[in-house]
Coordinates of C-alpha atoms in Angstrom, one line a residue:
Chain A
X1 CA 13.3 -18.8 13.1
X2 CA 11.4 -21.7 11.8
X3 CA 13.1 -23.6 9.1
X4 CA 11.5 -23.1 5.7
X5 CA 9.9 -26.2 4.2
X6 CA 11.2 -25.7 0.7
X7 CA 11.3 -29.3 -0.3
X8 CA 8.1 -29.5 -2.3
X9 CA 8.7 -26.2 -3.9
X10 CA 12.1 -27.3 -5.1
X11 CA 10.6 -30.6 -6.3
X12 CA 8.0 -28.7 -8.3
X13 CA 10.6 -26.4 -9.7
X14 CA 12.8 -29.4 -10.8
X15 CA 9.8 -31.1 -12.4
X16 CA 8.9 -27.9 -14.3
X17 CA 12.5 -27.5 -15.3
X18 CA 12.8 -31.0 -16.6
X19 CA 9.5 -30.6 -18.4
X20 CA 10.8 -27.4 -20.0
X21 CA 14.0 -29.0 -21.5
X22 CA 12.4 -32.4 -22.1
X23 CA 11.5 -31.6 -25.8
X24 CA 15.1 -30.9 -26.4
X25 CA 16.2 -34.1 -24.9
X26 CA 13.6 -35.9 -27.0
X27 CA 15.3 -34.6 -30.0
X28 CA 13.3 -31.6 -31.0
X29 CA 15.3 -29.1 -33.1
X30 CA 16.7 -26.2 -31.0
X31 CA 15.4 -23.6 -33.5
X32 CA 11.8 -24.7 -33.2
X33 CA 12.1 -25.0 -29.4
X34 CA 13.4 -21.5 -29.1
X35 CA 10.6 -20.2 -31.4
X36 CA 7.9 -21.8 -29.2
X37 CA 9.6 -20.5 -26.0
X38 CA 9.8 -17.0 -27.4
X39 CA 6.2 -17.1 -28.5
X40 CA 5.3 -18.3 -24.9
X41 CA 7.3 -15.5 -23.4
X42 CA 5.5 -12.9 -25.4
X43 CA 2.1 -14.3 -24.6
X44 CA 3.3 -14.4 -21.0
X45 CA 4.1 -10.7 -21.0
X46 CA 0.5 -10.0 -21.8
X47 CA -0.7 -12.2 -19.0
X48 CA 1.6 -10.3 -16.7
X49 CA 0.0 -7.0 -17.8
X50 CA -3.4 -8.1 -16.7
X51 CA -2.0 -9.7 -13.5
X52 CA -0.3 -6.4 -12.7
X53 CA -3.6 -4.7 -12.4
X54 CA -4.8 -7.2 -9.9
X55 CA -1.7 -7.0 -7.8
X56 CA -1.7 -3.1 -7.7
X57 CA -5.2 -3.0 -6.3
X58 CA -4.8 -6.0 -4.0
X59 CA -1.6 -4.5 -2.5
X60 CA -3.1 -1.1 -1.8
X61 CA -6.6 -2.0 -0.6
X62 CA -6.7 -5.7 0.0
X63 CA -9.5 -5.9 -2.5
X64 CA -9.4 -8.7 -5.0
X65 CA -10.6 -6.8 -8.0
X66 CA -12.6 -9.2 -10.1
X67 CA -13.3 -6.3 -12.5
X68 CA -9.8 -6.1 -13.8
X69 CA -10.7 -8.1 -16.9
X70 CA -13.8 -5.9 -17.5
X71 CA -11.6 -2.9 -17.2
X72 CA -9.3 -4.2 -19.8
X73 CA -12.3 -4.7 -22.2
X74 CA -13.8 -1.4 -21.3
X75 CA -10.5 0.5 -21.9
X76 CA -9.8 -1.4 -25.2
X77 CA -13.3 -0.6 -26.4
X78 CA -13.0 3.1 -25.6
X79 CA -9.6 3.2 -27.3
X80 CA -10.7 1.4 -30.4
X81 CA -13.9 3.4 -30.9
X82 CA -12.5 6.8 -30.0
X83 CA -9.6 6.2 -32.5
X84 CA -12.3 5.4 -35.1
X85 CA -14.6 8.4 -34.3
X86 CA -12.0 11.1 -33.6
X87 CA -11.0 11.7 -37.3
X88 CA -14.7 12.5 -38.0
X89 CA -15.1 14.7 -34.9
X90 CA -12.0 16.9 -35.0
X91 CA -10.4 16.3 -38.3
X92 CA -7.3 14.6 -37.0
X93 CA -5.8 12.1 -39.5
X94 CA -6.8 8.5 -39.0
X95 CA -4.2 6.0 -38.0
X96 CA -1.5 6.7 -35.4
X97 CA -2.3 10.3 -34.6
X98 CA -6.0 9.4 -33.9
X99 CA -4.9 6.4 -31.9
X100 CA -2.5 8.6 -29.8
X101 CA -5.3 11.1 -29.0
X102 CA -7.7 8.3 -28.3
X103 CA -5.1 6.9 -25.9
X104 CA -5.0 10.2 -24.0
X105 CA -8.8 10.4 -23.8
X106 CA -9.1 6.8 -22.8
X107 CA -6.6 7.4 -20.0
X108 CA -8.8 10.2 -18.8
X109 CA -11.9 8.0 -19.0
X110 CA -10.1 5.3 -16.9
X111 CA -9.2 8.0 -14.3
X112 CA -12.8 9.2 -14.1
X113 CA -13.9 5.6 -13.8
X114 CA -11.4 5.1 -10.9
X115 CA -12.9 8.1 -9.1
X116 CA -16.4 6.9 -9.6
X117 CA -15.6 3.4 -8.3
X118 CA -13.9 4.8 -5.2
X119 CA -16.7 7.2 -4.5
X120 CA -19.7 5.0 -5.2
X121 CA -18.4 1.5 -4.5
X122 CA -15.4 1.5 -2.2
X123 CA -16.0 4.4 0.2
X124 CA -19.4 3.2 1.4
X125 CA -18.0 -0.3 1.9
X126 CA -14.9 0.7 3.8
X127 CA -14.2 -1.6 6.8
X128 CA -16.7 -4.2 5.5
X129 CA -15.9 -7.8 5.1
X130 CA -13.5 -8.6 2.2
X131 CA -16.2 -10.8 0.7
X132 CA -18.5 -7.8 0.4
X133 CA -15.8 -5.9 -1.5
X134 CA -15.2 -8.9 -3.7
X135 CA -18.9 -9.1 -4.5
X136 CA -18.9 -5.4 -5.2
X137 CA -16.2 -5.8 -7.8
X138 CA -18.1 -8.7 -9.3
X139 CA -21.0 -6.2 -9.7
X140 CA -18.6 -3.7 -11.2
X141 CA -17.5 -6.4 -13.7
X142 CA -21.0 -7.1 -15.0
X143 CA -21.8 -3.4 -15.1
X144 CA -18.7 -2.5 -17.1
X145 CA -19.2 -5.4 -19.5
X146 CA -22.7 -4.3 -20.2
X147 CA -22.2 -0.5 -20.0
X148 CA -19.2 -0.8 -22.3
X149 CA -21.4 -2.3 -25.0
X150 CA -24.1 0.3 -24.4
X151 CA -21.6 3.1 -25.1
X152 CA -19.1 1.6 -27.5
X153 CA -21.1 -1.1 -29.2
X154 CA -20.7 -4.9 -29.2
X155 CA -18.9 -5.8 -32.5
X156 CA -15.4 -6.8 -32.9
X157 CA -13.2 -3.7 -33.4
X158 CA -9.7 -3.2 -34.6
X159 CA -6.9 -1.4 -33.0
X160 CA -4.3 -0.5 -35.6
X161 CA -0.9 0.3 -34.0
X162 CA 0.6 0.6 -37.5
X163 CA 2.8 -2.4 -37.1
X164 CA 2.8 -5.0 -39.9
X165 CA 1.3 -8.3 -39.1
X166 CA 4.0 -10.1 -41.1
X167 CA 6.2 -12.3 -39.1
X168 CA 9.9 -11.7 -39.2
X169 CA 12.5 -14.4 -39.4
X170 CA 15.7 -14.0 -37.3
X171 CA 18.9 -15.9 -36.8
X172 CA 18.5 -17.6 -40.1
X173 CA 22.3 -18.3 -40.2
X174 CA 22.2 -20.2 -36.9
X175 CA 19.2 -22.4 -37.3
X176 CA 17.7 -24.1 -40.3
X177 CA 14.8 -22.0 -41.4
X178 CA 15.5 -19.3 -38.7
X179 CA 13.2 -18.4 -35.9
X180 CA 9.8 -16.9 -36.6
X181 CA 8.7 -14.0 -34.5
X182 CA 5.8 -11.5 -34.8
X183 CA 6.7 -7.8 -34.8
X184 CA 3.5 -7.1 -33.0
X185 CA 4.4 -9.3 -30.1
X186 CA 7.8 -7.8 -30.0
X187 CA 6.4 -4.3 -29.7
X188 CA 3.9 -5.5 -27.1
X189 CA 6.8 -6.9 -25.1
X190 CA 8.7 -3.6 -25.2
X191 CA 5.7 -1.6 -24.2
X192 CA 5.0 -4.0 -21.3
X193 CA 8.6 -3.8 -20.2
X194 CA 8.7 0.0 -20.2
X195 CA 5.4 0.1 -18.3
X196 CA 6.6 -2.3 -15.6
X197 CA 9.9 -0.5 -15.2
X198 CA 8.1 2.8 -15.0
X199 CA 5.7 1.4 -12.3
X200 CA 8.6 0.0 -10.3
X201 CA 10.4 3.4 -10.3
X202 CA 7.1 5.1 -9.4
X203 CA 6.5 2.8 -6.5
X204 CA 10.0 2.8 -5.1
X205 CA 11.3 6.3 -5.7
X206 CA 8.4 8.8 -5.4
X207 CA 6.5 10.1 -2.4
X208 CA 3.2 9.0 -3.8
X209 CA 4.6 5.5 -4.4
X210 CA 5.8 5.4 -0.8
X211 CA 2.4 6.5 0.4
X212 CA 0.9 3.7 -1.7
X213 CA 3.2 1.1 -0.2
X214 CA 2.4 2.5 3.3
X215 CA -1.3 2.2 2.7
X216 CA -0.7 -1.4 1.5
X217 CA 1.2 -2.2 4.6
X218 CA -1.1 -0.8 7.3
X219 CA -3.9 1.6 6.2
X220 CA -4.9 2.8 9.7
X221 CA -1.3 3.8 10.5
X222 CA -1.0 5.4 7.1
X223 CA -4.1 7.5 7.7
X224 CA -3.0 8.7 11.1
X225 CA 0.3 10.1 9.8
X226 CA -1.7 12.1 7.3
X227 CA -1.9 10.0 4.2
X228 CA -5.4 10.5 2.7
X229 CA -6.8 7.0 2.1
X230 CA -9.4 8.1 -0.4
X231 CA -6.9 9.8 -2.6
X232 CA -4.6 6.8 -2.5
X233 CA -7.4 4.5 -3.6
X234 CA -8.3 6.7 -6.5
X235 CA -4.6 6.7 -7.5
X236 CA -4.3 2.9 -7.4
X237 CA -7.5 2.3 -9.3
X238 CA -6.4 4.9 -11.9
X239 CA -3.0 3.3 -12.2
X240 CA -4.7 -0.1 -12.5
X241 CA -7.1 1.4 -15.1
X242 CA -4.1 2.7 -17.1
X243 CA -2.5 -0.7 -16.9
X244 CA -5.8 -2.2 -18.2
X245 CA -5.7 0.3 -21.0
X246 CA -2.2 -0.7 -22.1
X247 CA -3.1 -4.4 -21.8
X248 CA -6.3 -3.8 -23.7
X249 CA -4.4 -2.0 -26.4
X250 CA -1.8 -4.7 -27.0
X251 CA -4.3 -7.6 -26.7
X252 CA -6.8 -5.7 -28.8
X253 CA -4.2 -5.1 -31.5
X254 CA -3.4 -8.8 -31.6
X255 CA -6.8 -10.4 -31.3
X256 CA -9.3 -7.6 -32.1
X257 CA -11.3 -5.9 -29.4
X258 CA -14.1 -8.2 -28.4
X259 CA -15.9 -9.6 -25.4
X260 CA -13.5 -12.4 -25.0
X261 CA -10.9 -9.9 -23.7
X262 CA -12.7 -9.8 -20.4
X263 CA -12.1 -13.6 -20.1
X264 CA -8.4 -12.8 -20.0
X265 CA -8.8 -11.8 -16.4
X266 CA -9.4 -15.5 -15.6
X267 CA -5.9 -16.3 -17.0
X268 CA -4.5 -13.6 -14.8
X269 CA -5.8 -15.5 -11.7
X270 CA -3.4 -18.4 -11.9
X271 CA -0.7 -15.9 -12.7
X272 CA -1.1 -14.0 -9.4
X273 CA -1.5 -17.3 -7.5
X274 CA 1.9 -18.3 -8.9
X275 CA 3.6 -15.0 -8.4
X276 CA 2.0 -14.0 -5.1
X277 CA -0.9 -11.6 -4.7
X278 CA 1.2 -8.8 -3.3
X279 CA 4.3 -8.9 -5.6
X280 CA 4.8 -7.0 -8.8
X281 CA 7.9 -9.0 -9.8
X282 CA 5.8 -12.0 -9.0
X283 CA 3.1 -11.0 -11.4
X284 CA 5.6 -10.5 -14.1
X285 CA 7.5 -13.8 -13.6
X286 CA 4.3 -15.7 -13.0
X287 CA 3.0 -14.4 -16.4
X288 CA 6.2 -15.5 -18.1
X289 CA 6.2 -19.0 -16.5
X290 CA 2.6 -19.6 -17.5
X291 CA 3.0 -18.2 -21.0
X292 CA 6.0 -20.4 -21.7
X293 CA 4.6 -23.4 -19.9
X294 CA 1.4 -23.3 -21.8
X295 CA 3.0 -23.1 -25.2
X296 CA 5.6 -25.8 -24.5
X297 CA 3.1 -28.2 -23.1
X298 CA 0.6 -27.5 -25.9
X299 CA 3.2 -27.9 -28.7
X300 CA 5.3 -30.7 -27.4
X301 CA 3.4 -32.5 -24.7
X302 CA 0.1 -32.5 -26.6
X303 CA 1.2 -34.8 -29.4
X304 CA 2.8 -37.2 -26.9
X305 CA -0.3 -37.5 -24.9
X306 CA -2.4 -38.0 -28.0
X307 CA -0.2 -40.8 -29.2
X308 CA 0.2 -42.4 -25.8
X309 CA -3.5 -42.4 -24.7
X310 CA -5.2 -42.3 -28.1
X311 CA -6.8 -38.9 -27.2
X312 CA -8.7 -36.6 -29.4
X313 CA -6.6 -33.5 -29.3
X314 CA -4.7 -30.8 -27.6
X315 CA -6.3 -28.1 -25.5
X316 CA -3.6 -28.3 -22.9
X317 CA -3.2 -24.5 -23.2
X318 CA -6.6 -24.1 -21.7
X319 CA -6.0 -25.9 -18.4
X320 CA -2.2 -25.9 -17.9
X321 CA -2.2 -22.6 -16.0
X322 CA -4.9 -23.7 -13.6
X323 CA -3.3 -27.0 -12.8
X324 CA 0.0 -25.3 -12.2
X325 CA -1.8 -22.8 -9.9
X326 CA -3.4 -25.6 -8.0
X327 CA -0.1 -27.3 -7.5
X328 CA 1.4 -24.0 -6.2
X329 CA -1.5 -23.5 -3.8
X330 CA -0.6 -26.9 -2.3
X331 CA 3.1 -26.4 -1.9
X332 CA 3.5 -22.6 -1.6
X333 CA 0.2 -20.8 -1.0
X334 CA 1.8 -17.4 -0.7
X335 CA 3.2 -17.7 -4.3
X336 CA 6.7 -17.2 -5.4
X337 CA 7.2 -13.7 -4.0
X338 CA 4.1 -13.1 -1.9
X339 CA 4.3 -12.1 1.7
X340 CA 3.9 -14.9 4.1
X341 CA 1.6 -13.9 6.9
X342 CA 2.9 -15.0 10.2
X343 CA 0.6 -14.1 13.0
X344 CA 2.2 -13.7 16.4
X345 CA 0.2 -15.5 19.1
Chain B
X1 CA 16.3 21.5 36.3
X2 CA 15.9 22.1 32.6
X3 CA 15.1 25.7 31.5
X4 CA 11.3 25.9 30.8
X5 CA 9.7 28.2 28.4
X6 CA 6.1 27.3 28.6
X7 CA 3.6 29.3 26.5
X8 CA -0.1 29.7 26.3
X9 CA -2.7 26.9 26.1
X10 CA -2.4 25.2 22.7
X11 CA -4.8 22.4 23.3
X12 CA -7.9 22.7 25.5
X13 CA -10.0 19.6 26.2
X14 CA -13.4 20.6 27.6
X15 CA -15.9 18.3 29.2
X16 CA -15.2 15.4 26.9
X17 CA -17.4 12.3 27.3
X18 CA -17.0 9.2 25.2
X19 CA -18.9 6.0 25.4
X20 CA -19.1 2.8 23.4
X21 CA -22.6 1.4 23.7
X22 CA -23.1 1.2 27.4
X23 CA -19.4 1.5 28.3
X24 CA -18.4 5.0 29.4
X25 CA -14.8 5.3 28.4
X26 CA -14.5 8.9 29.3
X27 CA -16.7 11.0 31.6
X28 CA -16.6 14.8 31.5
X29 CA -12.9 15.1 31.2
X30 CA -11.3 18.6 31.0
X31 CA -7.6 19.6 31.0
X32 CA -5.4 21.8 29.0
X33 CA -2.0 21.5 27.4
X34 CA 0.3 24.5 27.1
X35 CA 2.8 25.2 24.4
X36 CA 6.2 23.6 24.8
X37 CA 5.3 21.6 27.9
X38 CA 5.5 17.9 28.6
X39 CA 2.1 16.8 29.7
X40 CA 1.5 13.3 31.0
X41 CA -1.7 11.3 31.2
X42 CA -1.5 8.5 33.7
X43 CA -3.9 6.0 35.2
X44 CA -4.4 2.3 35.8
X45 CA -5.3 -0.1 32.9
X46 CA -8.6 0.7 31.4
X47 CA -8.6 4.3 32.8
X48 CA -9.3 5.7 29.3
X49 CA -5.8 7.1 28.5
X50 CA -5.6 5.8 25.0
X51 CA -9.2 6.8 24.3
X52 CA -8.3 10.3 25.4
X53 CA -5.4 10.4 22.8
X54 CA -7.7 8.9 20.2
X55 CA -10.1 11.7 20.7
X56 CA -7.4 14.3 20.4
X57 CA -6.2 13.0 17.1
X58 CA -9.6 12.2 15.6
X59 CA -9.7 8.4 15.8
X60 CA -12.7 8.7 18.1
X61 CA -15.3 11.4 18.1
X62 CA -16.6 12.1 21.6
X63 CA -20.3 12.4 22.1
X64 CA -20.0 15.4 24.3
X65 CA -17.6 18.2 24.9
X66 CA -15.2 19.9 22.6
X67 CA -11.5 20.1 21.9
X68 CA -10.0 23.5 21.2
X69 CA -6.8 23.4 19.3
X70 CA -4.9 26.6 18.6
X71 CA -7.9 28.6 19.4
X72 CA -10.2 26.7 17.0
X73 CA -13.0 24.4 18.1
X74 CA -12.6 21.0 16.3
X75 CA -15.5 18.7 15.9
X76 CA -15.4 15.4 14.2
X77 CA -12.1 15.9 12.5
X78 CA -10.5 12.8 11.1
X79 CA -6.9 11.5 11.7
X80 CA -5.7 12.8 8.4
X81 CA -6.8 16.3 9.2
X82 CA -5.3 16.1 12.6
X83 CA -2.0 15.2 11.2
X84 CA -2.3 18.0 8.7
X85 CA -2.9 20.5 11.4
X86 CA 0.2 19.5 13.3
X87 CA -0.8 16.8 15.6
X88 CA 1.5 13.8 15.3
X89 CA 1.4 10.6 17.3
X90 CA 3.0 7.3 18.0
X91 CA 1.2 4.1 18.9
X92 CA 1.0 1.8 21.8
X93 CA 0.9 -1.3 19.6
X94 CA 3.4 -0.4 16.9
X95 CA 1.7 0.6 13.6
X96 CA 4.8 0.8 11.5
X97 CA 5.0 -0.3 7.9
X98 CA 6.8 -3.5 8.6
X99 CA 7.8 -4.4 5.1
X100 CA 9.4 -1.0 4.4
X101 CA 12.8 0.2 5.4
X102 CA 13.5 2.6 8.3
X103 CA 14.2 5.3 5.8
X104 CA 11.0 4.8 3.9
X105 CA 8.9 4.6 7.1
X106 CA 10.2 7.9 8.2
X107 CA 9.9 9.4 4.8
X108 CA 6.2 8.6 4.8
X109 CA 5.9 10.8 7.8
X110 CA 7.3 13.5 5.6
X111 CA 4.7 13.0 2.8
X112 CA 2.5 15.7 4.2
X113 CA 5.2 18.3 3.5
X114 CA 5.6 17.2 -0.1
X115 CA 3.7 19.2 -2.6
X116 CA 4.6 18.2 -6.1
X117 CA 1.9 16.6 -8.1
X118 CA 1.6 12.9 -8.7
X119 CA 2.2 13.4 -12.4
X120 CA 5.5 15.3 -11.8
X121 CA 6.5 12.5 -9.5
X122 CA 5.5 9.8 -11.9
X123 CA 7.5 11.4 -14.7
X124 CA 10.4 12.1 -12.4
X125 CA 10.5 15.8 -13.2
X126 CA 13.0 18.2 -11.8
X127 CA 10.9 19.8 -9.1
X128 CA 9.7 16.4 -7.8
X129 CA 13.3 15.1 -7.7
X130 CA 14.6 18.3 -6.0
X131 CA 11.8 18.0 -3.4
X132 CA 12.6 14.3 -2.7
X133 CA 16.2 15.3 -2.1
X134 CA 15.3 18.1 0.2
X135 CA 12.9 16.0 2.3
X136 CA 15.4 13.2 2.4
X137 CA 17.9 15.6 3.9
X138 CA 15.5 16.4 6.7
X139 CA 14.7 12.7 7.3
X140 CA 18.4 11.9 7.5
X141 CA 18.5 14.6 10.2
X142 CA 15.8 12.8 12.1
X143 CA 17.6 9.5 11.7
X144 CA 20.8 11.0 13.1
X145 CA 18.9 12.5 15.9
X146 CA 17.4 9.2 17.0
X147 CA 20.8 7.4 16.5
X148 CA 19.5 4.8 14.1
X149 CA 21.9 5.5 11.2
X150 CA 23.0 1.9 11.0
X151 CA 19.5 0.7 10.4
X152 CA 18.6 3.1 7.6
X153 CA 17.9 0.3 5.0
X154 CA 16.7 -2.4 7.3
X155 CA 13.1 -3.5 7.0
X156 CA 11.4 -2.4 10.2
X157 CA 9.9 -5.8 10.9
X158 CA 13.3 -7.2 11.5
X159 CA 14.5 -4.7 14.1
X160 CA 14.4 -5.2 17.8
X161 CA 11.3 -3.9 19.6
X162 CA 13.0 -1.0 21.3
X163 CA 14.4 0.3 18.0
X164 CA 11.0 0.0 16.3
X165 CA 9.6 2.3 18.9
X166 CA 12.3 4.8 17.9
X167 CA 11.3 4.5 14.3
X168 CA 7.7 5.1 15.2
X169 CA 8.9 8.3 17.0
X170 CA 11.0 9.3 14.0
X171 CA 8.0 8.9 11.6
X172 CA 5.9 11.2 13.8
X173 CA 8.8 13.6 14.2
X174 CA 9.4 13.8 10.4
X175 CA 6.1 15.7 10.0
X176 CA 7.4 18.4 12.4
X177 CA 4.3 18.3 14.6
X178 CA 3.4 21.1 16.9
X179 CA 1.9 18.6 19.4
X180 CA 3.3 15.1 19.6
X181 CA 1.1 12.4 21.2
X182 CA 3.1 9.5 22.6
X183 CA 1.1 6.4 23.5
X184 CA 3.2 4.5 26.0
X185 CA 6.5 5.2 24.3
X186 CA 8.4 3.1 26.9
X187 CA 6.1 0.1 27.3
X188 CA 7.9 -3.2 27.1
X189 CA 11.4 -1.6 27.3
X190 CA 14.3 -2.4 29.6
X191 CA 15.9 0.2 31.8
X192 CA 18.5 1.3 29.3
X193 CA 16.0 1.6 26.5
X194 CA 13.7 3.6 28.7
X195 CA 16.5 6.0 29.6
X196 CA 17.3 6.5 25.9
X197 CA 13.7 7.1 25.1
X198 CA 13.4 9.7 27.9
X199 CA 16.4 11.5 26.6
X200 CA 14.9 11.6 23.1
X201 CA 11.6 12.9 24.4
X202 CA 13.3 15.6 26.4
X203 CA 15.6 16.5 23.5
X204 CA 12.6 16.8 21.1
X205 CA 10.9 19.0 23.6
X206 CA 14.0 21.2 24.1
X207 CA 15.4 21.4 20.5
X208 CA 12.3 21.6 18.5
X209 CA 10.0 23.1 21.1
X210 CA 7.5 20.4 20.4
X211 CA 4.6 20.1 22.9
X212 CA 4.4 16.6 24.2
X213 CA 1.4 14.7 25.5
X214 CA 2.4 11.3 26.7
X215 CA 0.8 8.3 28.3
X216 CA 3.0 6.2 30.5
X217 CA 2.7 3.5 33.1
X218 CA 6.1 3.9 34.6
X219 CA 5.5 6.4 37.4
X220 CA 9.2 7.1 37.9
X221 CA 9.6 8.1 34.3
X222 CA 6.4 10.3 34.4
X223 CA 7.5 12.1 37.5
X224 CA 10.9 12.8 36.1
X225 CA 10.1 14.2 32.7
X226 CA 6.6 15.8 32.9
X227 CA 5.8 19.3 33.7
X228 CA 2.2 18.5 34.6
X229 CA 0.2 15.3 35.0
X230 CA -3.4 14.3 34.5
X231 CA -4.6 11.3 36.3
X232 CA -7.5 9.2 35.0
X233 CA -9.3 6.4 36.7
X234 CA -12.3 4.5 35.2
X235 CA -12.9 7.3 32.7
X236 CA -12.9 10.1 35.3
X237 CA -10.3 12.6 36.0
X238 CA -9.1 12.2 39.6
X239 CA -6.0 14.4 39.7
X240 CA -4.3 17.2 37.8
X241 CA -1.2 19.2 38.5
X242 CA 2.6 19.1 38.9
X243 CA 4.2 15.8 39.7
X244 CA 4.7 16.8 43.3
X245 CA 1.0 17.7 43.7
X246 CA -0.2 14.5 42.0
X247 CA 2.1 12.3 43.9
X248 CA 0.7 13.4 47.2
X249 CA -2.9 13.5 46.2
X250 CA -4.9 11.0 48.3
X251 CA -7.3 10.2 45.5
X252 CA -4.4 9.3 43.2
X253 CA -2.7 7.2 45.9
X254 CA -6.0 5.4 46.4
X255 CA -6.4 4.6 42.7
X256 CA -2.9 3.3 42.4
X257 CA -2.4 1.5 45.6
X258 CA -5.9 0.5 46.5
X259 CA -7.4 1.4 49.8
X260 CA -9.7 -0.8 51.9
X261 CA -13.1 0.7 52.2

């Protein structure tokens, strides 16, 4: 066994840890610090959701699915518009019942989409260079972005989950002014947690989950013991589509359904680099680290930088994730939980 | 001598030719395999032994000839269908799922037998759970049979080579194949491991009545456990018959020992 070179990773961890508690040491009130952290965690959960879609597909087929962001947008558009149209079509009451039915229909749409992608894009390209597959998903991205607008329209649409937008104040007795949290974020967090738990059980405990892991491990061997590759691919893309739908719903409810949702995929990229391309726990933890890191650095580091260097403003939120990912690529390219590939010579 | 109970022809290979570009891997090969027998394919390196197995389980599709399995002519079937119709196999270069535990690896071999829908599984419904338990019981049986109980939860990648070979065998066995193709099951093993593996192969043949087609380099092993032997050399068949017959065949001796021309 070669000894692991963990030094740089530990150093990076220590720096991040110090950076994390630095605001407290600098005398920021604990209540405010917790509020920012909590806000970061909730944003992080949403990053994790998008990253999860990447990881699922990468694990099962080795394809880096650039279209995950487009799938989030497409699913969110389908959900928002169907929820809007359904009351007129079938006389179902608007609001939650319409949203629930729209969710079921949108799930169906994502499954059909998965089948089409497998049949039209993946199957003809099987055994091709990974770059060819990446380019193919790039094509799917642009197609879905455009086609989504063709069907569903290109305005900003609302998804109303029936949760009040008013923030809630908790722990008022402990901290002066309490801690402000948004109910919507809280619901999103619970939804994400349930989804992740469900996926974990599905992957670990069911025959289909086992087949998925087998395909991810060695797809030729999987095929020769009778696991049908094509069906497995449809299943992962459908599951990734479902994850995209859930991500689209919570992001859409928060920000409105609009083209910028597709850009979220780019945020998921540093998340998977951090967590490891093949690890579901990695995607989740990576999302949380980036969510919190962004918020902390934006709120606390920003003003310090502005003062010290006489800069114009913040914007740390926009680059923090990428710089962190870059550092990780240098010290631990396989990510926190990714599989390290050791080729025997 | 073990009691033999050999049945009719289950697998009939007729005039198979396979080439890759200009390389003729197999030329006009014919032989049959009878139910419940242990049939060996031997030959020097590059003789086309693995190619032959790959034709039988659908990895390669021979340009000429046909393979009749259980009375049906199969053309261009893929590996998945071969597995479904009862042809299991192990691999020369292990193709196990290295990151998964022994139990999970062998359970994947059982996947074919599992019928509940993906939705029932995802929702963890009663029938799916009951099925999982039932199949698990069978797999535990296979694990006991192969004497790898202690490694049940160990990721396969961390196990010694000889034991990985056993897991490979277990995964194939879990599907309860009618015909089991073993590609060099004893390659790279020491004497003791080879003896264990021989015992397992014979036990599988005796207890489950599984027909076995195996490729092996070790002539001693082949002569001990096979009922009949096919000998290939440079893609051609140069011998076929019981171990005694093959052992004394001048063509075979020439291919193995080399004779001055």
